[in-house]
Amino acid sequence: MNGLKKLERRFGKYAIPNLMLYVTILYAAGVVISLTSPELLSALALDFGKVLHGQVWRLVTFIIYPPPSSNLLFVLLALYMYYMMGTNLERHWGTFAFNLYFFMGILFHIAGAILTWLLFGESFTLGTYYLNMSLFFAFVTEFSEVEFLLFFIIPIRAKWLGIIDGIYFGVTILGGLAGYFNPAISMRLFSMGIMAFPQNAVAALVSMMNYILFFYLYRRGFRPSRAQRQAQKQFKAQVIQAQRKQAVKESGPRHRCAVCGRTEQDDPSLEFRYCSRCEGEYEYCQEHLYTHQHVKKE
């Protein structure tokens, strides 16, 4: 049996079901703290220099850090997205694998904070923003054909958003590392809306390392059986179909039978055709296409 399978057999009972629900609640608490007491929130961030001075709680409490934005609507939307992606990935991978991904990311962040302290003699303040951004990478990897509504209007597939996110990660990492030696680079990117500071570069880099390592281990150690692959494929199809149904419901029916009045919302399997012998634009389902009375103008 593969090592990761043995690990799951031994420690799987300790995995936390619906982990992303509890993480989202922690983020929501972080939002409240950021609005009421920003000084307290800064005391919870991962700062290894202060950990060495006795503030060991930072090794755990940095998980509470909410998405960095002053726009409350954006933060609430981000929390919903984190929860949605996390629960779908847990359903797809299994509880143990999802717990492994998330807590590996936490350990990578701690290791990144230690490494920067050892290499540069500086302590960078880290949260979990980029860990959750890498969660989006994982979601795109597994559900690349799912559609999102960009600006709530424009439908766009997840894989294209993943490419944009990848470019953002790359610029953040390279710009942040360069900005450590030349702060003007970071400030120039900041003026363009990119948070390419050294601490962001570290957080983005360790998050990507977590993503790459997890998928390497997952493909090798959690290789699903044929039945599991079929179940995963059906689950993906259900997610895509549910999104399409929701999009159709929001936009209203495009086809309606002139005889029975049914639409594609009533039965997605129905096919509709226009009758060339009817005078006017009359559309019929396949059951009434050849049995209806033709409409003639007097």
PDB file of C-alpha atoms in Angstrom, residues 5-219:
ATOM      1  CA  LYS A   5      -2.728   5.605   1.790  1.00  0.00           C
ATOM      2  CA  LYS A   6      -1.131   4.219   4.965  1.00  0.00           C
ATOM      3  CA  LEU A   7      -1.098   7.748   6.367  1.00  0.00           C
ATOM      4  CA  GLU A   8      -4.788   8.147   5.606  1.00  0.00           C
ATOM      5  CA  ARG A   9      -5.564   4.787   7.185  1.00  0.00           C
ATOM      6  CA  ARG A  10      -3.725   5.730  10.326  1.00  0.00           C
ATOM      7  CA  PHE A  11      -4.675   9.380  10.737  1.00  0.00           C
ATOM      8  CA  GLY A  12      -7.781   9.735   8.565  1.00  0.00           C
ATOM      9  CA  LYS A  13     -10.043   9.504  11.616  1.00  0.00           C
ATOM     10  CA  TYR A  14      -8.547  12.784  12.862  1.00  0.00           C
ATOM     11  CA  ALA A  15      -9.403  14.692   9.672  1.00  0.00           C
ATOM     12  CA  ILE A  16     -11.875  17.515  10.199  1.00  0.00           C
ATOM     13  CA  PRO A  17     -15.028  17.150   8.080  1.00  0.00           C
ATOM     14  CA  ASN A  18     -16.274  20.351   6.424  1.00  0.00           C
ATOM     15  CA  LEU A  19     -13.003  22.061   7.364  1.00  0.00           C
ATOM     16  CA  MET A  20     -13.622  25.082   5.145  1.00  0.00           C
ATOM     17  CA  LEU A  21     -16.742  25.994   7.121  1.00  0.00           C
ATOM     18  CA  TYR A  22     -14.683  26.417  10.297  1.00  0.00           C
ATOM     19  CA  VAL A  23     -11.917  28.242   8.422  1.00  0.00           C
ATOM     20  CA  THR A  24     -14.476  30.649   6.917  1.00  0.00           C
ATOM     21  CA  ILE A  25     -15.894  31.303  10.392  1.00  0.00           C
ATOM     22  CA  LEU A  26     -12.363  32.146  11.574  1.00  0.00           C
ATOM     23  CA  TYR A  27     -11.940  34.527   8.633  1.00  0.00           C
ATOM     24  CA  ALA A  28     -15.272  36.161   9.487  1.00  0.00           C
ATOM     25  CA  ALA A  29     -14.033  36.645  13.064  1.00  0.00           C
ATOM     26  CA  GLY A  30     -10.873  38.174  11.594  1.00  0.00           C
ATOM     27  CA  VAL A  31     -13.005  40.611   9.568  1.00  0.00           C
ATOM     28  CA  VAL A  32     -14.813  41.707  12.738  1.00  0.00           C
ATOM     29  CA  ILE A  33     -11.486  42.146  14.573  1.00  0.00           C
ATOM     30  CA  SER A  34     -10.020  44.137  11.647  1.00  0.00           C
ATOM     31  CA  LEU A  35     -13.001  46.512  11.762  1.00  0.00           C
ATOM     32  CA  THR A  36     -13.081  46.926  15.541  1.00  0.00           C
ATOM     33  CA  SER A  37      -9.462  46.485  16.625  1.00  0.00           C
ATOM     34  CA  PRO A  38      -6.802  46.520  13.853  1.00  0.00           C
ATOM     35  CA  GLU A  39      -4.030  46.543  16.494  1.00  0.00           C
ATOM     36  CA  LEU A  40      -5.245  43.202  17.860  1.00  0.00           C
ATOM     37  CA  LEU A  41      -5.336  41.710  14.355  1.00  0.00           C
ATOM     38  CA  SER A  42      -1.706  42.713  13.736  1.00  0.00           C
ATOM     39  CA  ALA A  43      -0.792  40.895  16.956  1.00  0.00           C
ATOM     40  CA  LEU A  44      -2.151  37.663  15.452  1.00  0.00           C
ATOM     41  CA  ALA A  45      -0.152  37.685  12.186  1.00  0.00           C
ATOM     42  CA  LEU A  46       2.742  35.320  11.527  1.00  0.00           C
ATOM     43  CA  ASP A  47       5.887  37.248  12.454  1.00  0.00           C
ATOM     44  CA  PHE A  48       8.742  34.869  13.250  1.00  0.00           C
ATOM     45  CA  GLY A  49      10.887  37.562  14.832  1.00  0.00           C
ATOM     46  CA  LYS A  50       8.192  38.136  17.439  1.00  0.00           C
ATOM     47  CA  VAL A  51       7.646  34.385  17.797  1.00  0.00           C
ATOM     48  CA  LEU A  52      11.291  34.153  18.900  1.00  0.00           C
ATOM     49  CA  HIS A  53      10.509  36.782  21.522  1.00  0.00           C
ATOM     50  CA  GLY A  54       7.835  34.602  23.091  1.00  0.00           C
ATOM     51  CA  GLN A  55       4.723  35.364  21.001  1.00  0.00           C
ATOM     52  CA  VAL A  56       4.320  31.719  20.007  1.00  0.00           C
ATOM     53  CA  TRP A  57       0.560  32.054  19.491  1.00  0.00           C
ATOM     54  CA  ARG A  58       1.311  33.666  16.131  1.00  0.00           C
ATOM     55  CA  LEU A  59       2.188  30.216  14.749  1.00  0.00           C
ATOM     56  CA  VAL A  60      -1.529  29.387  14.972  1.00  0.00           C
ATOM     57  CA  THR A  61      -3.475  32.643  15.070  1.00  0.00           C
ATOM     58  CA  PHE A  62      -2.274  33.864  11.667  1.00  0.00           C
ATOM     59  CA  ILE A  63      -4.887  31.489  10.224  1.00  0.00           C
ATOM     60  CA  ILE A  64      -7.554  33.997  11.281  1.00  0.00           C
ATOM     61  CA  TYR A  65      -6.253  36.702   8.919  1.00  0.00           C
ATOM     62  CA  PRO A  66      -9.085  37.722   6.510  1.00  0.00           C
ATOM     63  CA  PRO A  67      -8.612  38.694   2.816  1.00  0.00           C
ATOM     64  CA  PRO A  68      -6.687  42.011   2.665  1.00  0.00           C
ATOM     65  CA  SER A  69      -9.262  44.541   1.475  1.00  0.00           C
ATOM     66  CA  SER A  70     -11.083  47.558   2.866  1.00  0.00           C
ATOM     67  CA  ASN A  71     -14.133  46.738   0.724  1.00  0.00           C
ATOM     68  CA  LEU A  72     -16.491  44.710   2.927  1.00  0.00           C
ATOM     69  CA  LEU A  73     -18.502  43.459  -0.055  1.00  0.00           C
ATOM     70  CA  PHE A  74     -15.324  42.094  -1.685  1.00  0.00           C
ATOM     71  CA  VAL A  75     -14.314  40.384   1.572  1.00  0.00           C
ATOM     72  CA  LEU A  76     -17.716  38.713   1.957  1.00  0.00           C
ATOM     73  CA  LEU A  77     -17.612  37.574  -1.664  1.00  0.00           C
ATOM     74  CA  ALA A  78     -14.086  36.192  -1.120  1.00  0.00           C
ATOM     75  CA  LEU A  79     -15.240  34.272   1.962  1.00  0.00           C
ATOM     76  CA  TYR A  80     -18.084  32.747  -0.021  1.00  0.00           C
ATOM     77  CA  MET A  81     -15.692  31.749  -2.805  1.00  0.00           C
ATOM     78  CA  TYR A  82     -13.252  30.180  -0.326  1.00  0.00           C
ATOM     79  CA  TYR A  83     -16.067  28.186   1.248  1.00  0.00           C
ATOM     80  CA  MET A  84     -17.505  27.080  -2.091  1.00  0.00           C
ATOM     81  CA  MET A  85     -14.142  25.980  -3.516  1.00  0.00           C
ATOM     82  CA  GLY A  86     -13.048  24.290  -0.299  1.00  0.00           C
ATOM     83  CA  THR A  87     -16.228  22.256   0.143  1.00  0.00           C
ATOM     84  CA  ASN A  88     -16.206  21.139  -3.499  1.00  0.00           C
ATOM     85  CA  LEU A  89     -12.556  20.101  -3.288  1.00  0.00           C
ATOM     86  CA  GLU A  90     -13.222  18.194  -0.062  1.00  0.00           C
ATOM     87  CA  ARG A  91     -16.108  16.387  -1.729  1.00  0.00           C
ATOM     88  CA  HIS A  92     -13.899  15.640  -4.722  1.00  0.00           C
ATOM     89  CA  TRP A  93     -10.685  14.598  -2.929  1.00  0.00           C
ATOM     90  CA  GLY A  94     -12.053  13.320   0.335  1.00  0.00           C
ATOM     91  CA  THR A  95     -11.820  14.833   3.811  1.00  0.00           C
ATOM     92  CA  PHE A  96      -8.305  13.588   4.626  1.00  0.00           C
ATOM     93  CA  ALA A  97      -6.734  14.800   1.354  1.00  0.00           C
ATOM     94  CA  PHE A  98      -8.306  18.251   1.698  1.00  0.00           C
ATOM     95  CA  ASN A  99      -7.125  18.527   5.310  1.00  0.00           C
ATOM     96  CA  LEU A 100      -3.666  17.493   4.128  1.00  0.00           C
ATOM     97  CA  TYR A 101      -3.624  20.241   1.467  1.00  0.00           C
ATOM     98  CA  PHE A 102      -4.723  22.985   3.847  1.00  0.00           C
ATOM     99  CA  PHE A 103      -2.486  22.088   6.788  1.00  0.00           C
ATOM    100  CA  MET A 104       0.493  21.472   4.497  1.00  0.00           C
ATOM    101  CA  GLY A 105      -0.029  25.066   3.348  1.00  0.00           C
ATOM    102  CA  ILE A 106      -0.006  26.265   6.952  1.00  0.00           C
ATOM    103  CA  LEU A 107       3.265  24.432   7.625  1.00  0.00           C
ATOM    104  CA  PHE A 108       4.786  25.823   4.406  1.00  0.00           C
ATOM    105  CA  HIS A 109       3.924  29.356   5.551  1.00  0.00           C
ATOM    106  CA  ILE A 110       5.632  28.767   8.900  1.00  0.00           C
ATOM    107  CA  ALA A 111       8.654  27.293   7.118  1.00  0.00           C
ATOM    108  CA  GLY A 112       8.723  30.309   4.774  1.00  0.00           C
ATOM    109  CA  ALA A 113       8.727  32.700   7.732  1.00  0.00           C
ATOM    110  CA  ILE A 114      11.612  30.789   9.343  1.00  0.00           C
ATOM    111  CA  LEU A 115      13.550  30.637   6.063  1.00  0.00           C
ATOM    112  CA  THR A 116      13.315  34.380   5.414  1.00  0.00           C
ATOM    113  CA  TRP A 117      14.466  35.017   8.969  1.00  0.00           C
ATOM    114  CA  LEU A 118      17.482  32.766   8.507  1.00  0.00           C
ATOM    115  CA  LEU A 119      18.398  34.023   5.023  1.00  0.00           C
ATOM    116  CA  PHE A 120      17.701  37.741   5.305  1.00  0.00           C
ATOM    117  CA  GLY A 121      17.651  38.308   9.056  1.00  0.00           C
ATOM    118  CA  GLU A 122      14.244  39.961   8.648  1.00  0.00           C
ATOM    119  CA  SER A 123      10.783  38.977   9.758  1.00  0.00           C
ATOM    120  CA  PHE A 124       7.915  39.311   7.292  1.00  0.00           C
ATOM    121  CA  THR A 125       4.299  39.433   8.401  1.00  0.00           C
ATOM    122  CA  LEU A 126       2.342  36.622   6.743  1.00  0.00           C
ATOM    123  CA  GLY A 127      -1.338  35.712   6.533  1.00  0.00           C
ATOM    124  CA  THR A 128      -3.148  32.975   4.572  1.00  0.00           C
ATOM    125  CA  TYR A 129      -4.328  35.053   1.598  1.00  0.00           C
ATOM    126  CA  TYR A 130      -2.022  33.323  -0.884  1.00  0.00           C
ATOM    127  CA  LEU A 131      -2.800  29.905   0.569  1.00  0.00           C
ATOM    128  CA  ASN A 132      -6.419  30.515  -0.339  1.00  0.00           C
ATOM    129  CA  MET A 133      -5.396  31.853  -3.733  1.00  0.00           C
ATOM    130  CA  SER A 134      -3.571  28.564  -4.303  1.00  0.00           C
ATOM    131  CA  LEU A 135      -6.823  26.850  -3.296  1.00  0.00           C
ATOM    132  CA  PHE A 136      -8.265  28.464  -6.405  1.00  0.00           C
ATOM    133  CA  PHE A 137      -5.455  26.889  -8.457  1.00  0.00           C
ATOM    134  CA  ALA A 138      -6.426  23.503  -7.046  1.00  0.00           C
ATOM    135  CA  PHE A 139     -10.087  24.154  -7.884  1.00  0.00           C
ATOM    136  CA  VAL A 140      -9.191  25.142 -11.451  1.00  0.00           C
ATOM    137  CA  THR A 141      -7.050  22.018 -11.803  1.00  0.00           C
ATOM    138  CA  GLU A 142      -9.999  19.798 -10.904  1.00  0.00           C
ATOM    139  CA  PHE A 143     -12.882  21.862 -12.346  1.00  0.00           C
ATOM    140  CA  SER A 144     -11.368  23.725 -15.291  1.00  0.00           C
ATOM    141  CA  GLU A 145     -14.631  23.858 -17.281  1.00  0.00           C
ATOM    142  CA  VAL A 146     -16.767  25.401 -14.535  1.00  0.00           C
ATOM    143  CA  GLU A 147     -17.981  28.893 -15.465  1.00  0.00           C
ATOM    144  CA  PHE A 148     -17.858  31.988 -13.268  1.00  0.00           C
ATOM    145  CA  LEU A 149     -19.683  35.241 -13.929  1.00  0.00           C
ATOM    146  CA  LEU A 150     -16.999  37.923 -14.161  1.00  0.00           C
ATOM    147  CA  PHE A 151     -18.399  41.187 -12.714  1.00  0.00           C
ATOM    148  CA  PHE A 152     -21.632  39.129 -12.273  1.00  0.00           C
ATOM    149  CA  ILE A 153     -22.252  39.489 -16.017  1.00  0.00           C
ATOM    150  CA  ILE A 154     -19.553  37.955 -18.253  1.00  0.00           C
ATOM    151  CA  PRO A 155     -19.349  34.121 -18.224  1.00  0.00           C
ATOM    152  CA  ILE A 156     -15.756  32.892 -18.184  1.00  0.00           C
ATOM    153  CA  ARG A 157     -14.340  29.414 -17.657  1.00  0.00           C
ATOM    154  CA  ALA A 158     -12.297  28.713 -14.557  1.00  0.00           C
ATOM    155  CA  LYS A 159      -9.196  27.733 -16.545  1.00  0.00           C
ATOM    156  CA  TRP A 160      -8.845  31.257 -17.987  1.00  0.00           C
ATOM    157  CA  LEU A 161      -9.145  32.785 -14.532  1.00  0.00           C
ATOM    158  CA  GLY A 162      -6.513  30.279 -13.409  1.00  0.00           C
ATOM    159  CA  ILE A 163      -4.122  31.511 -16.105  1.00  0.00           C
ATOM    160  CA  ILE A 164      -4.676  35.120 -15.028  1.00  0.00           C
ATOM    161  CA  ASP A 165      -4.137  34.094 -11.390  1.00  0.00           C
ATOM    162  CA  GLY A 166      -0.930  32.289 -12.383  1.00  0.00           C
ATOM    163  CA  ILE A 167       0.412  35.415 -14.071  1.00  0.00           C
ATOM    164  CA  TYR A 168      -0.445  37.437 -10.967  1.00  0.00           C
ATOM    165  CA  PHE A 169       1.396  34.917  -8.779  1.00  0.00           C
ATOM    166  CA  GLY A 170       4.439  35.034 -11.062  1.00  0.00           C
ATOM    167  CA  VAL A 171       4.627  38.819 -11.060  1.00  0.00           C
ATOM    168  CA  THR A 172       4.136  38.902  -7.269  1.00  0.00           C
ATOM    169  CA  ILE A 173       6.937  36.407  -6.656  1.00  0.00           C
ATOM    170  CA  LEU A 174       9.466  37.867  -9.101  1.00  0.00           C
ATOM    171  CA  GLY A 175       8.574  41.491  -8.350  1.00  0.00           C
ATOM    172  CA  GLY A 176       8.588  40.931  -4.588  1.00  0.00           C
ATOM    173  CA  LEU A 177      11.987  39.224  -4.588  1.00  0.00           C
ATOM    174  CA  ALA A 178      13.395  41.958  -6.828  1.00  0.00           C
ATOM    175  CA  GLY A 179      11.769  44.557  -4.596  1.00  0.00           C
ATOM    176  CA  TYR A 180      13.711  43.288  -1.620  1.00  0.00           C
ATOM    177  CA  PHE A 181      16.895  44.548  -3.277  1.00  0.00           C
ATOM    178  CA  ASN A 182      15.259  47.510  -5.046  1.00  0.00           C
ATOM    179  CA  PRO A 183      12.122  48.792  -3.239  1.00  0.00           C
ATOM    180  CA  ALA A 184      11.292  51.035  -6.213  1.00  0.00           C
ATOM    181  CA  ILE A 185      10.243  47.929  -8.163  1.00  0.00           C
ATOM    182  CA  SER A 186       7.713  46.944  -5.499  1.00  0.00           C
ATOM    183  CA  MET A 187       6.347  50.480  -5.330  1.00  0.00           C
ATOM    184  CA  ARG A 188       6.000  50.646  -9.111  1.00  0.00           C
ATOM    185  CA  LEU A 189       4.035  47.375  -9.142  1.00  0.00           C
ATOM    186  CA  PHE A 190       1.980  48.552  -6.158  1.00  0.00           C
ATOM    187  CA  SER A 191       0.901  51.601  -8.184  1.00  0.00           C
ATOM    188  CA  MET A 192      -0.406  49.098 -10.772  1.00  0.00           C
ATOM    189  CA  GLY A 193      -2.449  47.259  -8.125  1.00  0.00           C
ATOM    190  CA  ILE A 194       0.006  44.359  -7.581  1.00  0.00           C
ATOM    191  CA  MET A 195       1.136  43.713  -4.000  1.00  0.00           C
ATOM    192  CA  ALA A 196       4.649  42.607  -4.989  1.00  0.00           C
ATOM    193  CA  PHE A 197       6.372  43.188  -1.664  1.00  0.00           C
ATOM    194  CA  PRO A 198       8.907  40.719  -0.229  1.00  0.00           C
ATOM    195  CA  GLN A 199       6.479  39.264   2.323  1.00  0.00           C
ATOM    196  CA  ASN A 200       3.874  38.734  -0.399  1.00  0.00           C
ATOM    197  CA  ALA A 201       6.489  37.075  -2.602  1.00  0.00           C
ATOM    198  CA  VAL A 202       7.369  34.659   0.217  1.00  0.00           C
ATOM    199  CA  ALA A 203       3.701  33.836   0.899  1.00  0.00           C
ATOM    200  CA  ALA A 204       2.968  33.334  -2.808  1.00  0.00           C
ATOM    201  CA  LEU A 205       6.068  31.178  -3.301  1.00  0.00           C
ATOM    202  CA  VAL A 206       5.375  28.808  -0.389  1.00  0.00           C
ATOM    203  CA  SER A 207       1.724  28.554  -1.440  1.00  0.00           C
ATOM    204  CA  MET A 208       2.752  27.509  -4.939  1.00  0.00           C
ATOM    205  CA  MET A 209       5.231  24.998  -3.500  1.00  0.00           C
ATOM    206  CA  ASN A 210       2.394  23.551  -1.428  1.00  0.00           C
ATOM    207  CA  TYR A 211       0.179  23.307  -4.529  1.00  0.00           C
ATOM    208  CA  ILE A 212       2.873  21.593  -6.602  1.00  0.00           C
ATOM    209  CA  LEU A 213       3.935  19.156  -3.866  1.00  0.00           C
ATOM    210  CA  PHE A 214       0.372  18.217  -2.978  1.00  0.00           C
ATOM    211  CA  PHE A 215      -0.597  17.400  -6.537  1.00  0.00           C
ATOM    212  CA  TYR A 216       2.598  15.401  -6.999  1.00  0.00           C
ATOM    213  CA  LEU A 217       1.775  13.365  -3.899  1.00  0.00           C
ATOM    214  CA  TYR A 218      -1.921  13.186  -4.729  1.00  0.00           C
ATOM    215  CA  ARG A 219      -1.398  11.866  -8.253  1.00  0.00           C
TER     216      ARG A 219
END
